[in-house]
CSV table of C-alpha atoms and ligand atoms in Angstrom, one decimal:
chain,number,residue,atom,x,y,z
A,7,MET,CA,6.4,5.3,-17.1
A,8,ARG,CA,4.9,5.8,-13.5
A,9,VAL,CA,6.6,5.0,-10.3
A,10,GLU,CA,4.4,2.2,-9.9
A,11,GLU,CA,5.0,0.5,-13.1
A,12,LEU,CA,8.8,0.8,-12.4
A,13,PHE,CA,8.5,-1.0,-9.1
A,14,GLU,CA,6.3,-3.5,-10.6
A,15,HIS,CA,9.0,-4.4,-13.2
A,16,LEU,CA,11.4,-4.5,-10.2
A,17,TRP,CA,9.1,-6.6,-8.1
A,18,GLN,CA,8.6,-9.2,-11.0
A,19,GLY,CA,12.4,-9.5,-11.4
A,20,TYR,CA,13.1,-9.9,-7.7
A,21,ILE,CA,10.4,-12.6,-7.0
A,22,LYS,CA,11.8,-14.7,-9.9
A,23,LEU,CA,15.2,-14.5,-8.1
A,24,ALA,CA,13.5,-15.0,-4.7
A,25,PRO,CA,10.1,-16.6,-4.8
A,26,ALA,CA,10.1,-17.0,-0.9
A,27,ALA,CA,9.7,-13.1,-0.7
A,28,LYS,CA,6.5,-13.5,-2.5
A,29,ASP,CA,5.5,-16.0,0.0
A,30,ILE,CA,6.4,-13.9,2.8
A,31,HIS,CA,4.7,-10.9,1.3
A,32,THR,CA,1.5,-13.0,0.8
A,33,LEU,CA,1.6,-14.0,4.3
A,34,LEU,CA,1.9,-10.7,5.9
A,35,GLN,CA,-0.6,-9.1,3.4
A,36,SER,CA,-3.1,-11.8,4.4
A,37,THR,CA,-3.0,-10.3,7.9
A,38,GLN,CA,-4.3,-6.9,6.7
A,39,ALA,CA,-6.6,-4.9,4.5
A,40,THR,CA,-4.2,-2.1,3.2
A,41,PRO,CA,-1.5,-2.9,0.9
A,42,ILE,CA,1.9,-3.5,2.4
A,43,ILE,CA,4.3,-0.6,1.9
A,44,ASN,CA,7.9,-0.8,1.1
A,45,ASP,CA,10.4,1.1,3.0
A,46,HIS,CA,13.1,0.9,0.3
A,47,ILE,CA,14.6,-1.3,-2.2
A,48,ALA,CA,18.3,-2.0,-3.0
A,49,LEU,CA,20.3,-1.8,-6.2
A,50,ARG,CA,23.7,-3.0,-6.8
A,51,THR,CA,26.1,-1.6,-9.4
A,52,LEU,CA,29.9,-0.7,-10.5
A,53,ALA,CA,31.5,2.6,-10.1
A,54,HIS,CA,32.3,2.8,-13.7
A,55,PRO,CA,31.5,5.9,-15.8
A,56,ARG,CA,29.0,3.9,-18.1
A,57,CYS,CA,26.8,2.6,-15.2
A,58,ASN,CA,27.6,4.1,-11.7
A,59,ILE,CA,25.2,5.6,-9.4
A,60,SER,CA,24.5,8.7,-11.3
A,61,VAL,CA,23.5,6.6,-14.4
A,62,ILE,CA,21.6,4.1,-12.4
A,63,SER,CA,19.6,6.8,-10.6
A,64,GLN,CA,18.4,8.9,-13.7
A,65,VAL,CA,15.3,6.8,-14.0
A,66,PHE,CA,14.4,7.5,-10.4
A,67,LEU,CA,15.3,11.3,-10.6
A,68,ALA,CA,13.1,11.7,-13.9
A,69,LEU,CA,10.3,10.2,-11.8
A,70,GLY,CA,10.5,12.9,-9.1
A,71,TYR,CA,13.0,11.3,-6.6
A,72,GLU,CA,15.8,13.3,-5.1
A,73,ARG,CA,19.1,12.2,-4.0
A,74,LYS,CA,19.8,12.2,-0.2
A,75,GLU,CA,22.6,11.0,2.1
A,76,TYR,CA,26.0,9.6,1.1
A,77,TYR,CA,27.3,6.4,2.9
A,78,HIS,CA,30.5,4.7,2.7
A,79,PHE,CA,31.3,1.2,3.6
A,80,GLU,CA,35.3,1.0,4.0
A,81,SER,CA,35.9,-2.6,4.1
A,82,LYS,CA,33.5,-3.6,1.4
A,83,LYS,CA,34.9,-0.7,-0.9
A,84,LEU,CA,31.5,0.6,-1.6
A,85,ASP,CA,29.9,3.9,-1.9
A,86,ALA,CA,26.1,4.7,-1.7
A,87,TYR,CA,23.5,7.1,-1.9
A,88,TYR,CA,19.8,6.8,-1.1
A,89,PHE,CA,16.9,8.5,-3.1
A,90,GLN,CA,13.5,9.6,-1.8
A,91,HIS,CA,10.3,10.7,-3.5
A,92,PRO,CA,8.1,13.3,-2.1
A,93,ASN,CA,5.3,11.0,-1.9
A,94,GLU,CA,6.3,8.9,1.2
A,95,THR,CA,4.4,5.9,0.3
A,96,TYR,CA,6.9,5.4,-2.5
A,97,PRO,CA,10.0,3.2,-1.5
A,98,LYS,CA,13.3,4.8,-0.8
A,99,VAL,CA,15.9,3.6,-3.4
A,100,PHE,CA,19.3,2.7,-1.9
A,101,ILE,CA,22.0,2.6,-4.6
A,102,SER,CA,25.6,1.4,-3.9
A,103,GLU,CA,28.6,0.9,-6.3
A,104,VAL,CA,31.5,-1.0,-5.9
A,105,LYS,CA,34.8,1.1,-6.3
A,106,ILE,CA,36.6,-1.0,-9.0
A,107,ASP,CA,39.9,0.9,-8.6
A,108,GLU,CA,40.4,-0.4,-5.3
A,109,LEU,CA,40.2,-4.1,-6.3
A,110,ASP,CA,43.0,-6.2,-7.5
A,111,PHE,CA,44.1,-5.7,-11.0
A,112,GLU,CA,42.5,-9.0,-12.4
A,113,THR,CA,39.2,-8.0,-10.8
A,114,GLN,CA,39.4,-4.4,-12.3
A,115,ASN,CA,39.7,-6.0,-15.7
A,116,THR,CA,36.7,-8.2,-15.3
A,117,LEU,CA,34.5,-5.6,-13.9
A,118,THR,CA,35.4,-3.2,-16.4
A,119,SER,CA,34.5,-5.6,-19.3
A,120,LEU,CA,31.2,-6.0,-17.8
A,121,ALA,CA,30.5,-2.4,-17.7
A,122,GLU,CA,31.7,-1.8,-21.3
A,123,SER,CA,29.5,-5.2,-22.2
A,124,ILE,CA,26.1,-3.3,-21.3
A,125,PRO,CA,24.3,-2.5,-24.6
A,126,GLU,CA,24.0,1.3,-25.3
A,127,GLU,CA,20.1,0.8,-25.8
A,128,VAL,CA,20.0,-1.0,-22.1
A,129,LEU,CA,21.8,1.9,-20.5
A,130,ASP,CA,19.3,4.3,-22.3
A,131,SER,CA,16.4,2.4,-21.3
A,132,LYS,CA,14.1,3.3,-18.5
A,133,LEU,CA,14.2,-0.4,-17.6
A,134,LEU,CA,17.9,-0.4,-17.1
A,135,VAL,CA,17.6,-1.1,-13.4
A,136,SER,CA,15.2,-4.2,-14.0
A,137,SER,CA,17.4,-5.6,-16.8
A,138,GLY,CA,19.3,-8.3,-15.2
A,139,ARG,CA,22.7,-9.2,-16.5
A,140,HIS,CA,24.0,-8.9,-19.9
A,141,TRP,CA,26.7,-11.4,-20.3
A,142,ASP,CA,27.3,-15.3,-19.7
A,143,VAL,CA,28.7,-16.4,-16.6
A,144,SER,CA,31.7,-18.6,-15.8
A,145,TYR,CA,31.8,-20.5,-12.4
A,146,GLU,CA,35.6,-19.9,-12.4
A,147,VAL,CA,35.3,-16.3,-12.9
A,148,TYR,CA,32.5,-16.0,-10.2
A,149,THR,CA,34.7,-17.9,-7.6
A,150,LYS,CA,37.6,-15.6,-8.3
A,151,LEU,CA,35.4,-12.4,-7.9
A,152,TYR,CA,33.9,-13.9,-4.7
A,153,ALA,CA,37.3,-14.2,-3.2
A,154,GLN,CA,37.9,-10.5,-3.7
A,155,SER,CA,34.4,-9.0,-3.1
A,156,GLU,CA,31.1,-10.9,-2.4
A,157,TYR,CA,29.3,-7.8,-3.7
A,158,ALA,CA,30.8,-7.7,-7.2
A,159,ALA,CA,30.4,-11.7,-7.3
A,160,TRP,CA,26.7,-11.1,-6.8
A,161,PHE,CA,26.5,-8.2,-9.4
A,162,TYR,CA,28.2,-10.6,-11.8
A,163,LEU,CA,25.6,-13.1,-11.7
A,164,TYR,CA,22.5,-11.0,-11.2
A,165,GLY,CA,23.2,-7.5,-12.6
A,166,TYR,CA,20.4,-5.0,-12.4
A,167,CYS,CA,17.6,-6.0,-10.2
A,168,ALA,CA,16.2,-5.3,-6.6
A,169,ASN,CA,18.8,-7.0,-4.3
A,170,HIS,CA,16.0,-6.6,-1.9
A,171,PHE,CA,12.6,-5.1,-1.2
A,172,THR,CA,12.0,-4.0,2.4
A,173,ILE,CA,8.6,-4.2,4.4
A,174,PHE,CA,7.9,-1.3,6.2
A,175,ILE,CA,6.7,-2.5,9.7
A,176,ASN,CA,5.4,1.0,11.2
A,177,ALA,CA,2.7,0.8,8.3
A,178,LEU,CA,1.6,-2.8,9.0
A,179,GLU,CA,-1.8,-3.1,10.7
A,180,LYS,CA,-1.2,-6.1,12.9
A,181,PHE,CA,2.5,-5.8,13.8
A,182,ASP,CA,4.1,-3.4,15.9
A,183,THR,CA,7.6,-4.6,16.7
A,184,ILE,CA,10.4,-6.1,14.4
A,185,ILE,CA,10.6,-9.0,16.9
A,186,GLU,CA,6.8,-10.0,16.1
A,187,VAL,CA,7.6,-9.9,12.3
A,188,ASN,CA,10.8,-11.8,12.9
A,189,ASN,CA,8.9,-14.4,14.9
A,190,LEU,CA,6.3,-14.8,12.2
A,191,VAL,CA,9.0,-15.2,9.4
A,192,LYS,CA,11.0,-17.7,11.4
A,193,GLU,CA,8.0,-19.8,12.3
A,194,SER,CA,7.2,-19.9,8.7
A,195,GLY,CA,10.3,-21.6,8.0
A,196,TYR,CA,12.7,-19.0,6.7
A,197,THR,CA,16.0,-18.2,8.1
A,198,LEU,CA,17.2,-14.6,9.2
A,199,ASN,CA,20.7,-13.3,8.7
A,200,SER,CA,21.9,-13.3,12.2
A,201,ALA,CA,25.4,-11.6,11.6
A,202,GLY,CA,25.5,-9.1,14.5
A,203,GLY,CA,22.4,-10.2,15.7
A,204,GLU,CA,19.0,-10.8,14.1
A,205,ILE,CA,18.1,-7.2,14.6
A,206,LYS,CA,20.3,-4.4,13.2
A,207,GLY,CA,20.2,-1.1,14.9
A,208,SER,CA,17.9,-0.1,17.6
A,209,ALA,CA,15.3,2.8,18.5
A,210,ASP,CA,18.5,4.8,19.9
A,211,VAL,CA,19.8,5.1,16.1
A,212,LEU,CA,16.1,5.5,15.0
A,213,LEU,CA,16.0,2.5,12.5
A,214,GLU,CA,15.7,-1.3,13.5
A,215,GLN,CA,16.3,-3.8,10.6
A,216,SER,CA,16.4,-7.5,10.0
A,217,SER,CA,16.6,-9.5,6.8
A,218,THR,CA,16.1,-13.0,5.8
A,219,THR,CA,19.3,-14.8,4.3
A,220,ALA,CA,19.2,-14.7,0.7
A,221,GLN,CA,17.3,-17.5,-1.2
A,222,VAL,CA,19.6,-20.2,-2.7
A,223,ILE,CA,18.8,-20.9,-6.3
A,224,GLU,CA,20.3,-22.9,-9.2
A,225,VAL,CA,22.3,-20.6,-11.4
A,226,LYS,CA,23.6,-21.9,-15.0
A,227,PHE,CA,27.1,-21.3,-15.6
A,228,ASN,CA,29.3,-22.3,-18.7
A,229,GLU,CA,30.6,-25.2,-16.7
A,230,GLY,CA,27.2,-26.3,-15.3
A,231,THR,CA,24.6,-25.4,-12.8
A,232,TYR,CA,25.4,-24.3,-9.0
A,233,LYS,CA,23.3,-23.4,-6.3
A,234,ILE,CA,24.0,-19.7,-5.3
A,235,PRO,CA,22.5,-17.2,-2.8
A,236,SER,CA,20.2,-14.8,-4.8
A,237,CYS,CA,18.0,-12.0,-3.3
A,238,PHE,CA,16.4,-11.6,0.4
A,239,TYR,CA,13.7,-9.8,2.2
A,240,GLU,CA,14.3,-7.2,4.5
A,241,PHE,CA,12.1,-5.7,7.4
A,242,ALA,CA,12.4,-2.4,8.8
A,243,LYS,CA,10.9,-0.2,11.9
A,244,ARG,CA,11.7,3.6,12.0
A,245,TYR,CA,11.6,5.9,14.9
A,246,LYS,CA,10.7,9.6,15.3
A,247,ASP,CA,13.8,12.0,15.8
A,248,GLU,CA,13.7,14.7,18.6
A,249,ASN,CA,11.7,17.0,16.4
A,250,GLY,CA,9.1,14.3,16.0
A,251,ASN,CA,9.8,13.6,12.4
A,252,LEU,CA,10.2,9.9,11.3
A,253,TYR,CA,13.8,9.3,10.5
A,254,GLN,CA,14.2,8.4,7.0
A,255,GLY,CA,18.0,7.7,6.5
A,256,PHE,CA,20.1,4.8,7.1
A,257,VAL,CA,22.5,3.3,9.5
A,258,ALA,CA,25.8,2.4,7.9
A,259,LYS,CA,26.9,-0.2,10.5
A,260,SER,CA,23.5,-1.9,10.1
A,261,ALA,CA,23.4,-1.7,6.3
A,262,ASP,CA,27.1,-3.0,6.4
A,263,LEU,CA,25.7,-6.1,8.2
A,264,ILE,CA,22.5,-6.5,5.8
A,265,PHE,CA,24.9,-6.8,2.9
A,266,ASN,CA,25.9,-9.9,4.4
A,267,SER,CA,22.7,-11.4,3.7
A,268,THR,CA,24.0,-12.6,0.2
A,269,ASN,CA,27.0,-14.5,1.6
A,270,HIS,CA,27.3,-18.1,1.1
A,271,LEU,CA,26.5,-19.8,4.4
A,272,SER,CA,29.7,-21.4,5.8
B,322,NI,NI1,18.0,-2.6,3.0
């Protein structure tokens, strides 16, 4: 499988969960001749030996990606790495995992049983990262998980899929600033995640990011259908470091705020 094919699988799964992302993509693509470039995508998983970051990243490593920096999110109990390909037009891949051991006993049991229920052939498949979830969902279990970890609850519903794609603003032909992109998105009727301000980061930390709030979709539970946030779209503008190289990493404080894009709106 080629890198392009893998991302096409991920994109198709993603726009099924967040059709608004396809509309925003179409809107921005209509302003330029060259294809829009993705800065990164994000994947979520469990820190369990069957499906942790090491397992999930195999398909990317086999395609020439390299593991880069480590990030830790204390309050959300997450670890993360990003992966980058030598071909800089390929998206970086930000993979996080929730540390099951640090959650309460009942949550540990729930998440461990999810990890154990992923079929072996799926774990061995090149399409693991776009394989969705491999279990039925209960609204009661979902709300219990949500109380302990929004991240774990999201994973319970959607499993393996891109949590978000991210438009690389630097490569847009008609937009220079993140404010211009944010304004277009808002004028088109979408809501931005405003936790900590619409723009996370700054030129000083070499990365500015914003994101839509996750699209609310109907999810079928054993108990019935409920409306739940799914996936969101992100926008990133990068700046050059003191050596003149475009910064490629992430900013932990900003990423922490971006994770909140899948929270229920209160
Ligand atoms: Ni992101």
